[in-house]
Amino acid sequence: MIDLKTAWELILENSNTLNTLSVKVTDSVGYILDEDIYSPTDMPPFDKSAMDGYAFKHDGNETHEKEFFNIGMVAAGDIFTGELKNNECISIMTGAPLPDSTDTVIAVENTYKEDGKIVFDKNLKSGANVCFQGEDIAKGQLVLIKGTRIKTSHIAVISACGYNKIKVISKPRIAILNTGSEIIEPGDQLRTGQIYNSNGQMLQAMCKALNLPVEYIGIAKDNEDSLSRSLIEGLKYDILLISGGVSMGKFDLVPDMLQKAGVEKIFHKVKIKPGKPLFFGKHSKGIVFGLPGNPLSNFVGFTLFVTTAVKKMMNYDPVLPVFETGFMTEEFKQRPGRKNFFPAVINEDDDQFFITPVKSNGSADILSLAKANGFLIADEEISVINVGEETQFLRF
Ligand code: AMP
Ligand code: MG
């Protein structure tokens, strides 16, 4: 059986970066930019006023001329082509181009009117309240490099460079298939022997939380006919997530059925708890995860492995989940053998983290998952972690 590190290596090796896609800039957040963005112009493209006020020609002295005749107005979007004399100013709005014969702006609140003149109530340095052409960005300057993960804070500069679409790496299209003859959808009437589908909903929500396009295929029964019909549909996607049917039971048909459908097994079983019987495979169009049916196994499998594959396909860096360290508030005991991801409450106090395991009956105990905000990570060889001992955790 392979360990976590080897599983990650195999997933990275077998998950290929997807094609370039052109998306609207407004839809681009979360994608990895697949081109360099250059500014086609100086920014600002012309000297412009930073204030609503009056533009004038500064005489170079700190206590310059104080009274001016207002000869007109220039609004944002207008151009004033006339010449101003030394004793003249022009009313100017924020964002309007500075007339050629002016170099300084005084804010309207620092002036008053007297005898038909505008009197300046403040000393200004030459160039005050003007945004000069190219002072933020020069024409031809590289503003965002290929590989940048687009955030909302990037959108303004991309748009200011004139782009309405940009090239990014595609997101994987994900299909979710549940298996189990006992599983029915929430909302339907439960009969003895049946349980509601937790995983289908949870996996969809986990994909949506990452803004990934997700298609829900439904529930296949534990028989070859039902499974093979669903697999035909599911294998059209970049990533197929299957829950259930990958363990050792008589009706755990998924690994065999997948291989019959042309999926190459990369690994089956990882030395982790919960989620050991995890299946990972690839085919000509994409990759497949078979996540063991218990909901905590699904949650751990998605958090540790599916996110890693998604990030690799979208060209993210880094791609692996980040484990942090904190101190135990309670003793934790386990049977050594597998790396354990145990539901826990993580509290932060004074830049330190404190980990309290949640009472859990195991990988079917969905309430323990709901009470937790992370996993305590206990290494495979460990049998006890003492109070106050430092250990790893993964937040979610
Ligand atoms: P399996 O991996 O198919 O052997 O399932 C392991 C356990 O998880 C069984 O008790 C199943 O009933 C349960 N299980 C499987 N699929 C789901 C699901 N979609 N939602 C909730 N529990 C499930
Ligand atoms: Mg099953």
XYZ file of C-alpha atoms and ligand atoms in Angstrom:
420
model
C 0.000 0.000 0.000
C 1.365 3.429 -0.905
C 1.729 6.340 1.510
C 0.284 9.842 1.233
C 3.389 11.343 -0.345
C 3.547 8.695 -3.069
C -0.183 9.120 -3.750
C 0.344 12.851 -4.239
C 3.291 12.226 -6.562
C 1.253 9.810 -8.677
C -1.696 12.195 -8.848
C 0.539 15.069 -9.945
C 2.282 12.876 -12.504
C -1.032 11.793 -14.029
C -3.052 15.018 -13.908
C -2.312 17.093 -16.967
C -2.552 20.846 -17.200
C -5.630 21.769 -19.241
C -5.914 23.859 -22.406
C -5.902 27.614 -22.725
C -9.280 29.288 -22.699
C -10.364 32.837 -23.431
C -12.653 34.166 -20.675
C -14.349 37.459 -20.001
C -12.261 39.478 -17.554
C -15.272 39.651 -15.220
C -15.355 35.838 -15.102
C -11.619 35.345 -14.703
C -11.156 35.368 -10.911
C -9.579 32.124 -9.672
C -8.096 31.182 -13.036
C -4.381 31.133 -13.799
C -3.454 33.745 -16.376
C -1.983 32.140 -19.492
C -0.539 35.247 -21.133
C 1.497 38.263 -20.099
C -0.519 41.458 -19.812
C 1.185 44.608 -21.098
C -0.135 48.115 -20.897
C -0.831 49.503 -24.383
C -0.706 53.085 -23.083
C 0.782 55.258 -20.419
C -1.360 55.328 -17.290
C -2.747 57.759 -16.830
C -2.739 58.270 -20.614
C -2.657 62.072 -20.184
C -1.941 64.546 -17.381
C -5.197 64.730 -15.471
C -6.657 66.537 -12.524
C -6.876 64.623 -9.243
C -9.338 67.141 -7.819
C -12.394 69.217 -8.608
C -10.860 72.690 -8.587
C -8.957 75.149 -10.777
C -6.019 74.449 -13.092
C -3.386 77.182 -13.488
C 0.253 77.767 -14.410
C 2.411 77.811 -11.281
C 4.943 80.656 -11.148
C 7.569 78.569 -9.356
C 7.366 80.404 -6.027
C 6.010 78.845 -2.865
C 3.821 81.936 -2.299
C 2.679 82.295 -5.887
C 0.130 84.664 -7.403
C -3.129 84.387 -5.418
C -5.822 85.836 -7.672
C -6.950 84.467 -10.989
C -9.662 85.092 -13.538
C -11.650 81.971 -14.321
C -11.856 81.677 -18.097
C -14.014 78.554 -18.413
C -14.373 74.948 -17.550
C -13.003 71.558 -18.566
C -14.955 68.449 -17.507
C -13.848 64.789 -17.526
C -14.028 63.600 -21.125
C -13.564 67.179 -22.518
C -10.426 68.708 -23.965
C -9.518 72.393 -23.569
C -7.233 73.541 -26.381
C -7.021 77.237 -25.595
C -4.093 79.081 -23.985
C -4.234 80.434 -20.429
C -2.445 83.642 -19.477
C -0.471 83.892 -16.231
C -3.344 85.490 -14.294
C -5.935 83.036 -15.565
C -7.228 79.736 -14.252
C -9.806 77.284 -15.525
C -12.376 75.335 -13.572
C -11.460 71.622 -13.867
C -13.144 68.414 -12.776
C -11.472 65.268 -11.427
C -10.276 63.109 -14.314
C -10.290 65.940 -16.875
C -7.146 66.468 -18.999
C -4.975 69.323 -17.832
C -4.865 72.154 -20.446
C -1.359 72.415 -21.984
C -0.662 75.831 -20.541
C -1.346 74.701 -16.928
C 0.601 72.456 -14.541
C -1.093 72.645 -11.132
C -4.583 72.260 -9.671
C -6.007 73.825 -6.529
C -8.972 72.076 -4.916
C -12.193 74.089 -5.018
C -12.438 73.941 -1.205
C -9.133 75.863 -0.932
C -10.512 78.835 -2.901
C -13.148 81.513 -2.642
C -14.642 84.053 -5.036
C -14.099 87.819 -4.634
C -14.681 90.705 -7.046
C -15.210 88.328 -9.957
C -11.893 86.605 -9.266
C -10.918 83.244 -7.791
C -8.757 83.765 -4.702
C -6.460 80.923 -3.648
C -6.482 80.244 0.067
C -3.549 77.826 0.169
C 0.072 77.641 -0.962
C 0.726 74.829 -3.391
C 3.824 73.305 -4.938
C 4.023 73.208 -8.709
C 2.368 70.017 -9.984
C 0.063 69.654 -6.970
C -3.158 67.691 -7.497
C -2.136 66.472 -10.937
C -1.770 62.799 -11.960
C 0.963 62.963 -14.602
C 0.935 60.913 -17.785
C 2.643 57.541 -17.259
C 3.329 58.084 -13.560
C 1.581 54.800 -12.626
C 2.368 52.620 -15.629
C 4.514 53.269 -18.716
C 3.369 52.345 -22.205
C 4.512 48.776 -22.944
C 5.117 47.916 -19.288
C 4.482 44.321 -18.159
C 1.713 44.585 -15.564
C 0.778 40.927 -14.863
C 2.833 37.887 -15.714
C 1.652 34.586 -17.129
C 0.996 32.214 -14.227
C -0.638 34.833 -11.997
C -3.695 33.549 -10.165
C -6.329 36.143 -10.956
C -7.803 37.920 -7.942
C -10.432 40.636 -7.802
C -7.639 43.153 -7.159
C -6.198 42.420 -10.634
C -9.376 43.160 -12.570
C -9.058 46.949 -12.615
C -5.569 46.989 -14.091
C -6.416 44.327 -16.697
C -9.454 46.359 -17.761
C -7.473 49.603 -17.777
C -5.119 47.932 -20.256
C -8.110 47.599 -22.582
C -8.720 43.864 -22.285
C -12.292 42.538 -22.086
C -11.148 38.924 -22.474
C -7.958 37.198 -21.342
C -6.298 33.836 -21.828
C -6.388 31.508 -18.833
C -5.958 27.798 -18.108
C -9.308 25.985 -18.209
C -11.008 24.592 -15.128
C -11.614 20.844 -15.063
C -15.218 19.783 -15.672
C -16.165 17.458 -12.864
C -18.824 14.736 -12.753
C -20.098 13.219 -9.525
C -21.456 9.699 -9.416
C -22.686 7.972 -6.279
C -22.957 4.229 -6.002
C -24.925 2.071 -3.607
C -28.242 0.256 -3.880
C -29.066 1.530 -0.380
C -28.617 5.227 -1.215
C -31.632 7.469 -1.951
C -31.860 11.208 -2.472
C -32.748 13.576 0.379
C -36.408 14.536 -0.015
C -37.504 11.010 -0.919
C -39.208 8.687 1.572
C -36.698 6.550 3.489
C -37.424 2.821 3.794
C -35.673 0.329 6.094
C -32.197 -0.452 4.881
C -31.827 2.792 2.969
C -29.841 5.927 3.805
C -29.853 9.389 2.351
C -27.164 10.445 -0.059
C -24.736 12.625 1.896
C -21.770 12.390 -0.437
C -23.476 13.516 -3.628
C -24.564 16.764 -2.046
C -21.324 17.282 -0.149
C -19.063 16.709 -3.164
C -21.162 19.039 -5.317
C -20.943 21.701 -2.631
C -17.177 21.213 -2.297
C -16.767 21.694 -6.066
C -19.023 24.734 -6.049
C -17.104 26.226 -3.132
C -14.033 26.106 -5.408
C -16.045 27.569 -8.307
C -15.594 24.419 -10.347
C -18.116 23.402 -13.007
C -19.806 20.284 -11.676
C -22.379 17.886 -13.117
C -24.296 15.522 -10.869
C -24.878 12.176 -12.543
C -26.930 10.578 -9.755
C -26.850 7.257 -7.968
C -25.873 3.974 -9.639
C -27.048 0.713 -8.129
C -24.471 -1.910 -7.157
C -24.874 -3.906 -10.355
C -22.927 -3.967 -13.597
C -25.720 -2.627 -15.800
C -26.469 0.392 -13.693
C -22.799 1.158 -13.087
C -21.677 0.777 -16.688
C -24.431 3.138 -17.925
C -23.344 5.768 -15.397
C -19.652 5.293 -16.148
C -20.214 5.943 -19.864
C -21.627 9.328 -18.897
C -19.084 10.070 -16.157
C -16.008 9.277 -18.236
C -16.816 12.180 -20.575
C -15.532 14.592 -17.913
C -12.038 15.781 -17.017
C -12.510 14.413 -13.513
C -14.984 11.740 -12.475
C -15.613 11.492 -8.735
C -17.256 8.245 -7.694
C -18.360 7.646 -4.143
C -18.690 4.148 -2.768
C -18.075 0.687 -4.176
C -14.273 0.715 -4.029
C -13.734 -1.478 -0.943
C -13.519 -5.255 -0.516
C -17.244 -6.123 -0.429
C -18.917 -8.500 -2.877
C -20.730 -5.535 -4.451
C -17.809 -3.142 -4.556
C -17.655 -3.330 -8.338
C -16.218 0.080 -9.167
C -12.485 -0.701 -9.624
C -13.190 -3.662 -11.946
C -15.888 -1.826 -13.869
C -13.645 1.180 -14.336
C -10.861 -0.945 -15.745
C -13.338 -2.666 -18.072
C -14.394 0.797 -19.237
C -10.817 1.626 -20.216
C -9.531 3.305 -17.067
C -5.954 2.511 -16.135
C -5.491 1.941 -12.413
C -2.718 4.152 -11.034
C -3.249 3.131 -7.431
C -5.869 1.586 -5.201
C -5.478 2.060 -1.428
C -3.476 4.673 0.422
C -2.091 4.359 3.955
C -4.449 7.003 5.384
C -7.413 6.942 7.743
C -10.214 7.410 6.853
C -10.336 6.725 3.147
C -7.860 3.865 2.700
C -9.502 2.073 -0.296
C -9.224 5.185 -2.496
C -8.911 4.363 -6.199
C -7.143 6.640 -8.657
C -7.009 6.024 -12.376
C -6.686 7.737 -15.716
C -8.101 7.308 -19.207
C -7.686 9.039 -22.527
C -9.939 11.974 -21.586
C -9.333 12.458 -17.886
C -8.846 11.073 -14.410
C -11.068 9.189 -11.975
C -11.214 9.111 -8.196
C -13.070 6.309 -6.466
C -13.710 7.582 -2.959
C -14.773 5.080 -0.281
C -18.450 5.594 0.570
C -18.340 6.821 4.133
C -18.782 10.589 4.104
C -15.639 11.388 6.103
C -13.634 9.297 3.637
C -15.172 11.321 0.809
C -14.376 14.572 2.565
C -10.763 13.577 3.280
C -10.304 12.177 -0.233
C -11.573 15.368 -1.817
C -9.590 17.646 0.509
C -6.284 15.808 0.132
C -6.372 14.490 -3.417
C -9.089 15.929 -5.634
C -8.064 19.517 -4.817
C -4.459 18.617 -5.647
C -5.413 17.221 -9.059
C -7.619 20.252 -9.761
C -4.809 22.658 -8.899
C -2.353 20.776 -11.088
C -4.824 20.829 -14.001
C -5.393 24.556 -13.534
C -1.636 25.190 -13.193
C -1.767 26.418 -9.616
C 1.404 26.677 -7.579
C 1.575 25.390 -4.868
C -0.729 22.442 -5.420
C -0.565 20.498 -2.161
C -2.723 21.161 0.910
C -0.844 23.101 3.567
C -0.465 21.379 6.936
C 0.009 23.699 9.910
C 1.133 22.935 13.450
C -0.555 23.497 16.775
C -0.652 22.208 20.336
C -2.896 19.454 21.650
C -5.380 20.412 24.357
C -6.256 16.781 25.044
C -4.541 13.443 24.834
C -5.158 11.549 21.584
C -4.731 7.798 21.183
C -4.834 5.673 18.044
C -3.841 2.301 16.667
C -0.659 2.917 14.627
C -0.555 1.930 10.956
C -2.051 4.728 8.848
C -1.719 8.505 8.767
C -4.847 9.619 10.572
C -6.999 12.636 9.691
C -9.196 13.032 12.738
C -11.965 15.660 13.065
C -10.846 18.430 15.416
C -11.629 21.948 16.525
C -8.751 24.317 15.852
C -8.621 27.476 17.948
C -6.228 30.356 17.482
C -4.908 32.330 20.426
C -1.970 34.778 20.297
C -0.699 33.416 16.961
C -0.708 29.869 18.305
C -3.088 27.108 17.344
C -4.726 24.680 19.735
C -6.150 21.372 18.580
C -9.023 19.620 20.311
C -10.114 16.298 18.804
C -13.870 15.925 18.361
C -15.436 12.762 19.769
C -16.006 10.634 16.675
C -17.212 7.118 16.006
C -15.288 6.936 12.756
C -15.668 7.626 9.090
C -19.477 7.410 9.037
C -19.853 9.916 11.897
C -20.990 12.942 9.942
C -21.904 14.944 13.038
C -18.268 14.807 14.171
C -17.323 16.289 10.807
C -19.939 19.023 11.186
C -18.568 19.931 14.633
C -14.971 20.183 13.380
C -13.148 22.931 11.510
C -10.089 20.884 10.685
C -8.320 17.565 10.944
C -5.766 16.633 13.545
C -3.050 14.761 11.638
C -1.525 11.856 13.523
C 1.381 10.103 11.851
C 1.094 6.404 11.153
C 3.690 5.221 13.692
C 2.257 7.246 16.580
C 0.029 5.637 19.217
C -0.425 8.595 21.574
C -0.146 12.364 21.354
C 0.067 14.016 24.770
C -1.554 17.215 25.994
C 0.643 20.178 25.014
C 2.507 18.218 22.327
C 2.974 19.935 18.987
C 1.291 18.224 16.047
C 0.052 18.921 12.528
C -3.441 19.889 11.463
C -5.294 20.777 8.291
C -7.947 23.445 8.424
C -11.142 23.378 6.395
P -19.017 1.579 0.314
O -17.733 2.348 0.140
O -19.863 1.577 -0.894
O -18.721 0.225 0.841
O -19.825 2.350 1.428
C -19.320 2.462 2.738
C -20.386 3.035 3.640
O -20.698 4.347 3.216
C -21.685 2.269 3.641
O -22.200 2.219 4.939
C -22.570 3.074 2.721
O -23.935 2.913 3.019
C -22.098 4.481 3.002
N -22.307 5.331 1.836
C -22.002 5.013 0.567
N -22.350 5.999 -0.279
C -22.914 6.953 0.489
C -23.487 8.226 0.206
N -23.548 8.680 -1.033
N -23.948 8.961 1.230
C -23.881 8.490 2.498
N -23.336 7.311 2.828
C -22.868 6.535 1.843
Mg -21.512 0.664 -1.503
